[in-house]
Coordinates of C-alpha atoms in Angstrom, one line a residue:
X761 CA 35.2 -27.2 3.2
X762 CA 32.0 -27.4 5.1
X763 CA 32.2 -24.1 6.9
X764 CA 34.0 -20.9 6.0
X765 CA 33.1 -19.2 9.3
X766 CA 36.3 -17.7 10.9
X767 CA 38.5 -18.9 8.1
X768 CA 41.1 -16.4 6.9
X769 CA 41.1 -15.7 3.2
X770 CA 43.9 -13.9 1.5
X771 CA 42.9 -12.3 -1.8
X772 CA 45.3 -10.7 -4.3
X773 CA 44.1 -8.0 -6.6
X774 CA 41.4 -7.2 -4.1
X775 CA 41.0 -3.6 -4.9
X776 CA 38.1 -4.2 -7.2
X777 CA 36.5 -6.5 -9.8
X778 CA 36.7 -10.2 -9.2
X779 CA 38.9 -9.8 -6.1
X780 CA 36.4 -7.6 -4.3
X781 CA 33.6 -9.8 -5.5
X782 CA 35.2 -12.8 -3.9
X783 CA 35.9 -10.8 -0.7
X784 CA 32.3 -9.9 -0.3
X785 CA 31.2 -13.5 -0.9
X786 CA 33.6 -15.0 1.6
X787 CA 32.8 -12.3 4.1
X788 CA 29.1 -13.1 3.8
X789 CA 30.0 -16.7 4.9
X790 CA 31.7 -15.4 8.1
X791 CA 35.3 -15.5 6.8
X792 CA 38.0 -12.9 7.7
X793 CA 39.5 -11.2 4.7
X794 CA 43.1 -10.2 4.2
X795 CA 42.8 -8.0 1.2
X796 CA 45.9 -7.1 -1.0
X797 CA 46.5 -4.9 -4.0
X798 CA 49.4 -3.2 -5.6
X799 CA 47.6 0.2 -5.5
X800 CA 47.3 1.4 -1.9
X801 CA 44.6 4.0 -2.6
X802 CA 42.4 1.5 -4.4
X803 CA 43.0 -1.0 -1.6
X804 CA 42.0 1.4 1.1
X805 CA 38.8 2.2 -0.7
X806 CA 38.0 -1.5 -1.0
X807 CA 38.8 -2.1 2.6
X808 CA 36.5 0.7 3.8
X809 CA 33.7 -0.5 1.5
X810 CA 33.9 -4.0 3.0
X811 CA 34.0 -2.7 6.6
X812 CA 30.9 -0.7 5.9
X813 CA 29.3 -4.1 5.0
X814 CA 30.4 -5.4 8.4
X815 CA 33.2 -7.6 7.1
X816 CA 36.2 -8.4 9.2
X817 CA 39.0 -7.2 7.0
X818 CA 42.6 -6.2 7.0
X819 CA 44.5 -4.6 4.1
X820 CA 48.1 -5.0 3.0
X821 CA 49.6 -3.4 -0.1
X822 CA 51.4 -6.2 -2.0
X823 CA 53.5 -6.5 -5.1
X824 CA 52.9 -10.1 -6.0
X825 CA 56.2 -10.4 -7.9
X826 CA 58.2 -10.0 -4.7
X827 CA 58.6 -13.1 -2.7
X828 CA 60.0 -11.3 0.3
X829 CA 56.8 -9.2 0.5
X830 CA 54.7 -12.4 0.2
X831 CA 56.7 -14.1 3.0
X832 CA 56.5 -11.1 5.3
X833 CA 52.7 -10.8 4.9
X834 CA 52.2 -14.6 5.5
X835 CA 54.4 -14.4 8.6
X836 CA 52.5 -11.4 10.0
X837 CA 49.0 -12.7 9.2
X838 CA 48.4 -14.7 12.4
X839 CA 48.9 -11.7 14.6
X840 CA 47.0 -9.3 12.3
X841 CA 43.9 -11.3 11.3
X842 CA 44.6 -15.0 11.6
X843 CA 46.7 -17.7 9.9
X844 CA 45.8 -18.0 6.2
X845 CA 43.4 -20.8 5.4
X846 CA 42.4 -19.9 1.8
X847 CA 44.6 -18.2 -0.8
X848 CA 42.9 -16.6 -3.8
X849 CA 45.5 -15.8 -6.5
X850 CA 43.6 -13.2 -8.5
X851 CA 45.9 -10.3 -9.3
X852 CA 46.5 -9.9 -13.1
X853 CA 47.3 -7.5 -15.9
X854 CA 47.1 -7.3 -19.6
X855 CA 49.2 -5.2 -22.0
X856 CA 49.1 -3.5 -25.3
X857 CA 47.6 -5.6 -28.0
X858 CA 50.4 -6.3 -30.4
X859 CA 51.4 -9.1 -32.7
X860 CA 54.3 -11.1 -31.1
X861 CA 56.8 -10.1 -33.8
X862 CA 56.5 -6.5 -32.7
X863 CA 55.7 -6.9 -29.1
X864 CA 57.4 -4.8 -26.4
X865 CA 59.6 -7.2 -24.6
X866 CA 59.4 -5.4 -21.2
X867 CA 55.6 -5.5 -21.2
X868 CA 55.5 -9.1 -22.3
X869 CA 57.8 -10.2 -19.5
X870 CA 55.9 -8.1 -16.9
X871 CA 52.6 -9.8 -17.7
X872 CA 54.2 -13.2 -17.2
X873 CA 55.8 -12.0 -14.0
X874 CA 52.5 -10.7 -12.5
X875 CA 50.1 -13.2 -13.9
X876 CA 52.1 -16.4 -13.6
X877 CA 55.1 -15.9 -11.3
X878 CA 52.8 -14.0 -8.8
X879 CA 50.7 -17.1 -8.5
X880 CA 53.6 -19.4 -8.0
X881 CA 55.1 -17.1 -5.3
X882 CA 51.7 -16.9 -3.5
X883 CA 51.4 -20.7 -3.4
X884 CA 55.1 -21.0 -2.4
X885 CA 54.6 -18.6 0.5
X886 CA 51.3 -19.9 1.8
X887 CA 51.4 -23.7 1.3
X888 CA 54.3 -24.6 3.7
X889 CA 52.6 -23.1 6.7
X890 CA 49.2 -24.4 5.6
X891 CA 50.6 -28.0 5.2
X892 CA 52.6 -27.8 8.4
X893 CA 49.4 -26.9 10.4
X894 CA 47.8 -30.0 8.8
X895 CA 44.5 -28.1 8.6
X896 CA 41.8 -27.8 6.1
X897 CA 42.7 -25.2 3.5
X898 CA 42.2 -24.2 -0.1
X899 CA 43.9 -22.5 -3.1
X900 CA 41.9 -20.6 -5.7
X901 CA 43.8 -19.8 -8.9
X902 CA 41.8 -17.4 -11.1
X903 CA 42.9 -18.3 -14.6
X904 CA 40.7 -17.3 -17.6
X905 CA 39.1 -18.7 -20.7
X906 CA 42.3 -17.4 -22.2
X907 CA 44.0 -20.3 -20.4
X908 CA 42.2 -22.7 -22.7
X909 CA 42.1 -20.6 -25.9
X910 CA 44.5 -18.0 -27.3
X911 CA 43.6 -14.7 -28.9
X912 CA 45.7 -13.0 -31.6
X913 CA 47.7 -10.0 -30.4
X914 CA 47.4 -11.2 -26.8
X915 CA 50.2 -13.7 -26.6
X916 CA 51.5 -12.6 -23.2
X917 CA 48.1 -12.8 -21.5
X918 CA 47.3 -16.1 -23.2
X919 CA 50.7 -17.6 -22.3
X920 CA 50.4 -16.5 -18.6
X921 CA 46.9 -17.9 -18.2
X922 CA 47.8 -21.2 -19.9
X923 CA 50.7 -21.3 -17.4
X924 CA 48.3 -20.8 -14.5
X925 CA 46.3 -23.8 -15.7
X926 CA 49.4 -26.0 -15.9
X927 CA 50.6 -24.8 -12.5
X928 CA 47.1 -25.7 -11.0
X929 CA 47.0 -29.1 -12.6
X930 CA 50.4 -30.0 -11.2
X931 CA 49.4 -28.6 -7.8
X932 CA 46.2 -30.6 -7.8
X933 CA 48.2 -33.8 -8.1
X934 CA 50.6 -32.8 -5.4
X935 CA 47.8 -31.9 -2.9
X936 CA 45.7 -35.0 -3.6
X937 CA 46.6 -36.7 -0.3
X938 CA 46.5 -33.5 1.8
X939 CA 43.8 -31.5 3.5
X940 CA 44.3 -28.6 1.0
X941 CA 42.0 -28.4 -1.9
X942 CA 42.3 -26.3 -5.1
X943 CA 40.0 -24.6 -7.6
X944 CA 41.1 -23.1 -10.9
X945 CA 38.6 -20.6 -12.2
X946 CA 38.1 -19.8 -15.9
X947 CA 36.2 -16.5 -16.2
X948 CA 35.2 -14.8 -19.4
X949 CA 34.4 -11.2 -19.7
X950 CA 33.7 -9.8 -16.2
X951 CA 32.9 -6.2 -15.2
X952 CA 36.3 -4.9 -13.9
X953 CA 38.7 -2.0 -14.3
X954 CA 41.2 -4.3 -16.0
X955 CA 42.4 -1.8 -18.6
X956 CA 43.0 1.0 -16.2
X957 CA 44.7 -1.2 -13.6
X958 CA 46.9 -2.8 -16.2
X959 CA 48.0 0.6 -17.5
X960 CA 48.7 1.7 -13.9
X961 CA 51.1 -1.2 -13.4
X962 CA 52.8 -1.0 -16.8
X963 CA 52.8 2.7 -17.2
X964 CA 55.2 3.2 -14.3
X965 CA 57.8 1.1 -16.2
X966 CA 57.0 1.7 -19.8
X967 CA 55.7 4.9 -21.4
X968 CA 54.4 2.9 -24.4
X969 CA 51.7 1.4 -22.1
X970 CA 49.6 4.6 -22.6
X971 CA 49.4 3.9 -26.3
X972 CA 47.5 0.7 -25.8
X973 CA 44.9 -0.3 -28.4
X974 CA 43.1 -2.2 -25.6
X975 CA 40.6 0.6 -25.4
X976 CA 37.1 1.4 -26.6
X977 CA 36.0 -2.0 -27.9
X978 CA 37.1 -4.1 -24.9
X979 CA 36.1 -1.3 -22.5
X980 CA 32.6 -1.4 -23.9
X981 CA 32.5 -5.2 -23.6
X982 CA 33.7 -5.0 -20.0
X983 CA 31.0 -2.5 -19.1
X984 CA 28.2 -5.0 -19.9
X985 CA 30.1 -8.1 -18.7
X986 CA 29.4 -10.5 -15.8
X987 CA 28.7 -9.1 -12.3
X988 CA 31.9 -9.8 -10.3
X989 CA 29.9 -10.1 -7.1
X990 CA 27.9 -13.0 -8.6
X991 CA 31.1 -14.6 -9.9
X992 CA 32.6 -14.2 -6.5
X993 CA 29.7 -16.0 -4.9
X994 CA 30.1 -18.9 -7.4
X995 CA 33.8 -19.2 -6.4
X996 CA 32.8 -19.5 -2.8
X997 CA 30.4 -22.3 -3.7
X998 CA 33.2 -24.1 -5.6
X999 CA 35.5 -23.9 -2.5
X1000 CA 32.8 -25.2 -0.2
X1001 CA 32.0 -28.1 -2.6
X1002 CA 35.6 -28.8 -3.5
X1003 CA 35.2 -28.2 -7.2
X1004 CA 38.5 -28.3 -9.1
X1005 CA 37.5 -26.7 -12.4
X1006 CA 35.0 -23.8 -12.4
X1007 CA 33.7 -22.6 -15.7
X1008 CA 31.7 -19.4 -15.0
X1009 CA 30.8 -18.4 -18.5
X1010 CA 29.0 -21.4 -20.1
X1011 CA 28.5 -19.7 -23.4
X1012 CA 32.1 -20.5 -24.3
X1013 CA 31.6 -24.3 -24.1
X1014 CA 31.3 -24.9 -27.8
X1015 CA 34.4 -22.9 -28.7
X1016 CA 36.5 -24.6 -26.0
X1017 CA 35.2 -28.0 -27.1
X1018 CA 36.3 -27.3 -30.7
X1019 CA 39.8 -26.4 -29.5
X1020 CA 40.1 -29.7 -27.7
X1021 CA 38.6 -31.7 -30.5
X1022 CA 41.2 -30.2 -32.8
X1023 CA 44.0 -31.3 -30.5
X1024 CA 42.6 -34.8 -30.0
X1025 CA 42.3 -35.2 -33.8
X1026 CA 46.1 -34.7 -34.1
X1027 CA 46.6 -38.1 -32.3
X1028 CA 47.1 -40.2 -35.4
X1029 CA 50.3 -42.3 -35.4
X1030 CA 53.5 -42.4 -33.4
X1031 CA 56.5 -40.6 -34.8
X1032 CA 58.4 -43.9 -34.2
X1033 CA 56.3 -46.8 -35.6
X1034 CA 58.2 -49.3 -33.3
X1035 CA 57.4 -47.4 -30.1
X1036 CA 54.8 -48.9 -27.9
X1037 CA 52.9 -46.6 -25.6
X1038 CA 52.9 -47.9 -22.0
X1039 CA 51.2 -45.2 -19.9
X1040 CA 51.2 -47.3 -16.8
X1041 CA 55.0 -47.9 -17.1
X1042 CA 55.6 -44.2 -17.6
X1043 CA 53.5 -43.3 -14.6
X1044 CA 55.3 -45.8 -12.5
X1045 CA 58.7 -44.4 -13.5
X1046 CA 57.6 -40.9 -12.7
X1047 CA 56.2 -41.9 -9.3
X1048 CA 59.4 -43.8 -8.5
X1049 CA 61.5 -40.8 -9.4
X1050 CA 59.5 -38.4 -7.3
X1051 CA 59.9 -40.4 -4.0

């Protein structure tokens, strides 16, 4: 995407952190910002901050788990600020750190609903009108290094972010012959209000959310983590240069490499010794079935 000037960028989870960092970076390129967040007060504060920086911005409270809300916002966008050119799926939450055998079922499902279903619903709402306009566009899915590695006592978050990676891989193949690009972002620790925001979402539905052990240690790590404004600027560069995979925290390379090496090492012999792998035949069959 050569120019972002006058493009309309929809950003979820835009009330702070990475979402607001991306908003600032896109606005600096002349883009119009449609900022969304589930918290109206946080959203309004973010909108005013961006306006003081001379950004063209509109704000819309949004529960990313409601497709009717997504659809209404997308339909109203052209008259409010402009038809959406770039969607940044960023809204996400975590939950109480618990081993899976004892995990609160409601919290687990809510994380999947926000972090994975919310991304699907965003793409589902935005892509039809973007493809129908046959115009240059882009999808940004903010995953996490947790989409490539899993941490104990964080099964819901890890599963949701692995899901975002799979969704993005499939979407990349589907969009290959269109004018719509896609970037999947894998942030590590970034300076955000992730803990407080997660509790605000979960606390309204589950009193146990206030007992979270996701407290002092992670909060201390977040306080010295990466600057979200600099991360946002790196995302903008990835959109402009059509980068599909964006690794923002290069210190994790060795750990991620070890995970993939372990998986590749498991390729030893076929379960059925008489089976002959024919990747081209399989791909042809899939292609024929998708026509």
